[in-house]
Tab-separated table of C-alpha atoms in Angstrom:
chain	number	residue	atom	x	y	z
A	1	UNK	CA	84.680	359.472	33.398
A	2	UNK	CA	85.449	362.844	31.831
A	3	UNK	CA	86.814	363.238	28.285
A	4	UNK	CA	90.138	364.265	29.799
A	5	UNK	CA	90.366	361.218	32.083
A	6	UNK	CA	89.281	358.787	29.361
A	7	UNK	CA	91.884	360.057	26.903
A	8	UNK	CA	94.659	360.066	29.500
A	9	UNK	CA	93.930	356.436	30.419
A	10	UNK	CA	93.822	355.379	26.776
A	11	UNK	CA	97.121	357.027	25.895
A	12	UNK	CA	98.863	355.549	28.915
A	13	UNK	CA	97.706	352.032	27.963
A	14	UNK	CA	98.931	352.084	24.380
A	15	UNK	CA	101.055	349.070	23.484
A	16	UNK	CA	103.875	350.381	21.225
A	17	UNK	CA	104.476	346.919	19.772
A	18	UNK	CA	100.989	346.962	18.221
A	19	UNK	CA	100.897	350.516	16.901
A	20	UNK	CA	102.951	352.814	14.717
A	21	UNK	CA	103.524	355.302	17.489
A	22	UNK	CA	105.072	355.355	20.918
A	23	UNK	CA	103.548	357.256	23.830
A	24	UNK	CA	105.628	358.786	26.613
A	25	UNK	CA	108.823	357.111	25.432
A	26	UNK	CA	111.756	359.387	24.597
A	27	UNK	CA	113.122	359.398	21.050
A	28	UNK	CA	116.413	357.567	20.358
A	29	UNK	CA	118.450	360.798	20.431
A	30	UNK	CA	117.710	364.352	21.562
A	31	UNK	CA	114.906	365.880	19.497
A	32	UNK	CA	115.220	363.233	16.782
A	33	UNK	CA	112.058	361.649	15.546
A	34	UNK	CA	109.279	363.357	17.504
A	35	UNK	CA	107.670	364.006	14.165
A	36	UNK	CA	110.501	363.219	11.766
A	37	UNK	CA	110.836	359.611	10.545
A	38	UNK	CA	113.811	357.505	11.552
A	39	UNK	CA	116.327	357.270	8.748
A	40	UNK	CA	118.173	354.101	7.905
A	41	UNK	CA	119.799	355.465	4.769
A	42	UNK	CA	119.884	358.315	2.277
A	43	UNK	CA	117.024	357.162	0.069
A	44	UNK	CA	114.173	358.686	2.065
A	45	UNK	CA	112.374	361.838	1.015
A	46	UNK	CA	112.935	363.419	4.440
A	47	UNK	CA	116.397	363.681	5.954
A	48	UNK	CA	116.528	364.486	9.663
A	49	UNK	CA	118.609	367.507	10.569
A	50	UNK	CA	120.753	367.873	13.653
A	51	UNK	CA	117.793	369.443	15.489
A	52	UNK	CA	115.235	366.854	14.459
A	53	UNK	CA	113.285	369.106	12.118
A	54	UNK	CA	112.470	368.674	8.433
A	55	UNK	CA	115.727	370.139	7.142
A	56	UNK	CA	116.662	368.111	4.123
A	57	UNK	CA	119.297	367.671	1.472
A	58	UNK	CA	116.411	367.517	-0.984
A	59	UNK	CA	112.804	368.716	-0.615
A	60	UNK	CA	109.948	366.443	0.432
A	61	UNK	CA	108.428	364.603	-2.474
A	62	UNK	CA	105.529	366.416	-4.111
A	63	UNK	CA	103.068	363.681	-4.969
A	64	UNK	CA	100.134	364.612	-7.172
A	65	UNK	CA	98.390	361.381	-8.135
A	66	UNK	CA	95.943	361.660	-11.044
A	67	UNK	CA	92.494	360.306	-10.246
A	68	UNK	CA	91.901	356.727	-11.408
A	69	UNK	CA	89.473	355.921	-14.194
A	70	UNK	CA	87.391	354.136	-11.563
A	71	UNK	CA	87.800	353.462	-7.851
A	72	UNK	CA	88.541	349.807	-8.608
A	73	UNK	CA	91.677	350.965	-10.478
A	74	UNK	CA	93.076	352.802	-7.460
A	75	UNK	CA	96.258	351.124	-6.110
A	76	UNK	CA	95.958	349.756	-2.600
A	77	UNK	CA	99.283	351.324	-1.570
A	78	UNK	CA	101.861	353.790	-2.822
A	79	UNK	CA	104.218	350.902	-3.433
A	80	UNK	CA	107.288	353.006	-4.159
A	81	UNK	CA	107.276	354.705	-0.734
A	82	UNK	CA	108.573	353.512	2.603
A	83	UNK	CA	107.080	354.247	6.006
A	84	UNK	CA	108.857	355.753	8.980
A	85	UNK	CA	107.954	355.763	12.650
A	86	UNK	CA	106.986	359.000	14.378
A	87	UNK	CA	107.613	359.302	18.092
A	88	UNK	CA	105.364	361.651	19.990
A	89	UNK	CA	103.336	362.134	23.127
A	90	UNK	CA	99.990	363.417	24.219
A	91	UNK	CA	100.002	367.201	24.830
A	92	UNK	CA	101.955	368.129	27.928
A	93	UNK	CA	100.130	370.915	29.712
A	94	UNK	CA	97.681	373.228	28.031
A	95	UNK	CA	99.560	374.103	24.811
A	96	UNK	CA	99.609	372.122	21.556
A	97	UNK	CA	103.132	371.505	20.239
A	98	UNK	CA	104.662	370.030	17.114
A	99	UNK	CA	104.876	366.275	17.595
A	100	UNK	CA	101.808	366.068	19.831
A	101	UNK	CA	99.275	363.281	19.272
A	102	UNK	CA	95.857	364.914	19.412
A	103	UNK	CA	92.230	363.826	19.221
A	104	UNK	CA	89.988	366.438	17.550
A	105	UNK	CA	86.432	366.536	18.840
A	106	UNK	CA	83.694	368.085	16.709
A	107	UNK	CA	81.938	370.610	18.899
A	108	UNK	CA	78.390	370.202	17.605
A	109	UNK	CA	78.136	366.411	17.287
A	110	UNK	CA	80.684	365.354	19.933
A	111	UNK	CA	82.342	362.918	17.511
A	112	UNK	CA	86.086	362.525	16.910
A	113	UNK	CA	87.920	363.084	13.622
A	114	UNK	CA	89.056	359.705	12.314
A	115	UNK	CA	90.273	357.723	9.323
A	116	UNK	CA	90.838	354.105	8.268
A	117	UNK	CA	92.302	352.069	5.414
A	118	UNK	CA	89.074	352.109	3.429
A	119	UNK	CA	88.731	354.248	0.311
A	120	UNK	CA	85.791	356.281	-0.880
A	121	UNK	CA	83.919	354.596	-3.717
A	122	UNK	CA	83.273	357.993	-5.324
A	123	UNK	CA	85.254	361.147	-6.003
A	124	UNK	CA	89.026	360.796	-5.699
A	125	UNK	CA	88.898	357.243	-4.249
A	126	UNK	CA	91.370	358.329	-1.582
A	127	UNK	CA	91.232	357.169	2.041
A	128	UNK	CA	88.092	357.976	4.028
A	129	UNK	CA	87.979	360.638	6.745
A	130	UNK	CA	84.917	360.799	8.980
A	131	UNK	CA	83.636	361.747	12.429
A	132	UNK	CA	83.712	358.615	14.571
A	133	UNK	CA	82.142	357.767	17.922
A	134	UNK	CA	81.738	359.902	21.068
A	135	UNK	CA	84.659	358.301	22.914
A	136	UNK	CA	88.071	358.334	21.229
A	137	UNK	CA	89.620	355.145	19.861
A	138	UNK	CA	93.217	354.585	18.678
A	139	UNK	CA	92.071	355.419	15.133
A	140	UNK	CA	91.114	358.953	16.221
A	141	UNK	CA	94.628	360.307	16.888
A	142	UNK	CA	96.607	362.664	14.639
A	143	UNK	CA	100.192	363.960	14.865
A	144	UNK	CA	100.742	367.711	14.515
A	145	UNK	CA	103.625	368.254	12.079
A	146	UNK	CA	104.951	371.359	10.291
A	147	UNK	CA	103.941	372.569	6.862
A	148	UNK	CA	106.174	371.674	3.935
A	149	UNK	CA	109.281	373.841	4.170
A	150	UNK	CA	108.631	374.547	7.845
A	151	UNK	CA	111.544	374.372	10.267
A	152	UNK	CA	109.905	374.056	13.655
A	153	UNK	CA	111.628	372.167	16.438
A	154	UNK	CA	109.812	369.244	18.048
A	155	UNK	CA	108.090	370.480	21.179
A	156	UNK	CA	107.735	374.013	19.816
A	157	UNK	CA	104.313	375.533	20.496
A	158	UNK	CA	101.853	375.910	17.624
A	159	UNK	CA	100.241	379.332	17.313
A	160	UNK	CA	96.919	380.367	15.865
A	161	UNK	CA	97.081	381.391	12.194
A	162	UNK	CA	100.018	378.989	11.714
A	163	UNK	CA	99.932	376.332	8.978
A	164	UNK	CA	100.278	372.686	10.016
A	165	UNK	CA	99.737	369.190	8.673
A	166	UNK	CA	97.916	366.456	10.579
A	167	UNK	CA	99.180	362.894	10.134
A	168	UNK	CA	96.855	360.026	11.008
A	169	UNK	CA	98.680	357.883	13.566
A	170	UNK	CA	97.405	354.453	12.511
A	171	UNK	CA	97.526	354.758	8.720
A	172	UNK	CA	100.323	357.368	8.356
A	173	UNK	CA	98.241	359.365	5.834
A	174	UNK	CA	97.794	363.141	5.994
A	175	UNK	CA	94.549	365.088	6.390
A	176	UNK	CA	93.872	366.372	2.876
A	177	UNK	CA	91.358	368.135	0.660
A	178	UNK	CA	91.246	369.296	-2.960
A	179	UNK	CA	89.071	371.007	-5.528
A	180	UNK	CA	86.974	369.119	-8.024
A	181	UNK	CA	85.813	366.183	-5.882
A	182	UNK	CA	82.452	366.099	-4.106
A	183	UNK	CA	81.846	364.430	-0.761
A	184	UNK	CA	79.712	361.280	-1.043
A	185	UNK	CA	76.754	362.277	1.154
A	186	UNK	CA	76.216	366.029	0.671
A	187	UNK	CA	78.397	366.899	-2.366
A	188	UNK	CA	80.415	369.414	-0.381
A	189	UNK	CA	84.181	369.464	-0.974
A	190	UNK	CA	85.747	366.077	-0.254
A	191	UNK	CA	88.153	365.590	2.674
A	192	UNK	CA	90.452	362.567	2.582
A	193	UNK	CA	93.596	361.105	4.107
A	194	UNK	CA	96.404	361.131	1.560
A	195	UNK	CA	99.972	359.903	1.121
A	196	UNK	CA	102.180	358.388	3.779
A	197	UNK	CA	105.350	359.272	5.694
A	198	UNK	CA	107.123	360.156	2.446
A	199	UNK	CA	104.342	361.344	0.142
A	200	UNK	CA	102.673	364.695	0.771
A	201	UNK	CA	101.691	367.894	-1.014
A	202	UNK	CA	100.355	371.390	-0.354
A	203	UNK	CA	96.785	370.085	-0.171
A	204	UNK	CA	97.771	368.668	3.233
A	205	UNK	CA	98.153	372.221	4.605
A	206	UNK	CA	95.659	373.529	7.198
A	207	UNK	CA	95.686	376.852	9.031
A	208	UNK	CA	94.732	376.733	12.717
A	209	UNK	CA	92.372	379.635	13.416
A	210	UNK	CA	90.761	380.700	16.648
A	211	UNK	CA	86.993	380.529	16.213
A	212	UNK	CA	85.309	383.918	16.004
A	213	UNK	CA	82.269	385.374	14.326
A	214	UNK	CA	83.989	388.490	13.041
A	215	UNK	CA	85.338	388.749	9.508
A	216	UNK	CA	89.040	388.584	8.780
A	217	UNK	CA	91.858	387.030	10.755
A	218	UNK	CA	91.147	386.301	14.415
A	219	UNK	CA	93.604	387.010	17.247
A	220	UNK	CA	96.729	384.860	17.519
A	221	UNK	CA	98.357	383.316	20.566
A	222	UNK	CA	99.213	379.716	21.348
A	223	UNK	CA	96.902	376.902	20.261
A	224	UNK	CA	95.555	375.436	23.491
A	225	UNK	CA	93.768	372.325	24.684
A	226	UNK	CA	89.976	372.817	24.979
A	227	UNK	CA	90.000	375.991	22.862
A	228	UNK	CA	87.364	376.179	20.138
A	229	UNK	CA	89.134	376.498	16.784
A	230	UNK	CA	88.681	375.888	13.082
A	231	UNK	CA	91.010	374.321	10.517
A	232	UNK	CA	91.072	376.199	7.219
A	233	UNK	CA	92.290	374.362	4.137
A	234	UNK	CA	94.978	376.626	2.753
A	235	UNK	CA	94.694	375.758	-0.945
A	236	UNK	CA	90.923	376.190	-1.208
A	237	UNK	CA	90.071	378.485	1.708
A	238	UNK	CA	87.338	376.167	3.016
A	239	UNK	CA	87.013	374.944	6.593
A	240	UNK	CA	87.045	371.439	8.079
A	241	UNK	CA	83.388	370.672	8.664
A	242	UNK	CA	81.118	367.902	9.915
A	243	UNK	CA	77.387	367.466	10.424
A	244	UNK	CA	74.759	364.799	11.132
A	245	UNK	CA	74.861	363.404	7.587
A	246	UNK	CA	75.967	359.770	7.726
A	247	UNK	CA	78.832	358.359	5.690
A	248	UNK	CA	77.256	355.287	4.106
A	249	UNK	CA	75.107	353.083	6.348
A	250	UNK	CA	77.393	353.091	9.410
A	251	UNK	CA	77.027	355.167	12.552
A	252	UNK	CA	79.722	357.600	11.469
A	253	UNK	CA	79.340	361.145	10.141
A	254	UNK	CA	80.657	362.700	6.975
A	255	UNK	CA	83.552	365.184	7.182
A	256	UNK	CA	83.890	367.775	4.425
A	257	UNK	CA	85.447	371.127	3.600
A	258	UNK	CA	82.855	373.891	3.575
A	259	UNK	CA	82.588	377.651	3.711
A	260	UNK	CA	84.589	379.840	3.433
A	261	UNK	CA	82.473	381.535	6.131
A	262	UNK	CA	82.660	380.026	9.603
A	263	UNK	CA	79.628	378.335	11.099
A	264	UNK	CA	78.810	376.190	14.125
A	265	UNK	CA	79.628	372.946	12.286
A	266	UNK	CA	83.208	374.133	11.730
A	267	UNK	CA	84.074	374.155	15.448
A	268	UNK	CA	86.592	371.636	16.842
A	269	UNK	CA	88.459	371.180	20.133
A	270	UNK	CA	91.541	369.198	21.189
A	271	UNK	CA	90.616	367.026	24.178
A	272	UNK	CA	93.174	365.374	26.460
């Protein structure tokens, strides 16, 4: 079965009662909740606006956690935050839109970007991000959401050179990187999954760039399924990167931030 057929079958078989996301089910009210959390009161960091975007009576919480003295000291959860539920769907058609659930395939190794509720034992001790197997699993899906301060309607197309965040569907953490922490296998810049539905910061920002070998900004246009692209970490200028180096003793590959120049190990595609 092709990548496209495999992913379509998987998404159509998802049991919403056993996951934190709902596939192909409309949100409770028009535009509400495709990537904004449901609100049961006024005590959440995000307040849904009338158009379902991130308009808020107060800004999203900026959460900069100091590194622990040792990884054993790291709290298992951000206990003072609450989780929301994000409704979304697989990409409809060829364009990637805010609210879409996407699986990112590394071009060179064929593995899918993934995360899990296991922390690194080195560096920041934040949640692991890695390149998983060659067929996508439920742990390999990410929700495309706007940058902090962005006001993009659910279903609005994402364009190249636009800044986004990627939220891990299963664990609700955001794809993240930062200076000062080395990856465990190759000592490149660490990439983690950070925060939850109500804890985020600017280190969760990634710019979607069309892959090209020329210097400077590449052409724009809409981000499309099957296009080769790179994700550039906005705060540090490095690119999301993977390679054949293993993460620990498992059959999974390390994911890092590397560069700033583009190379073949920076290439990714969205497969549906």
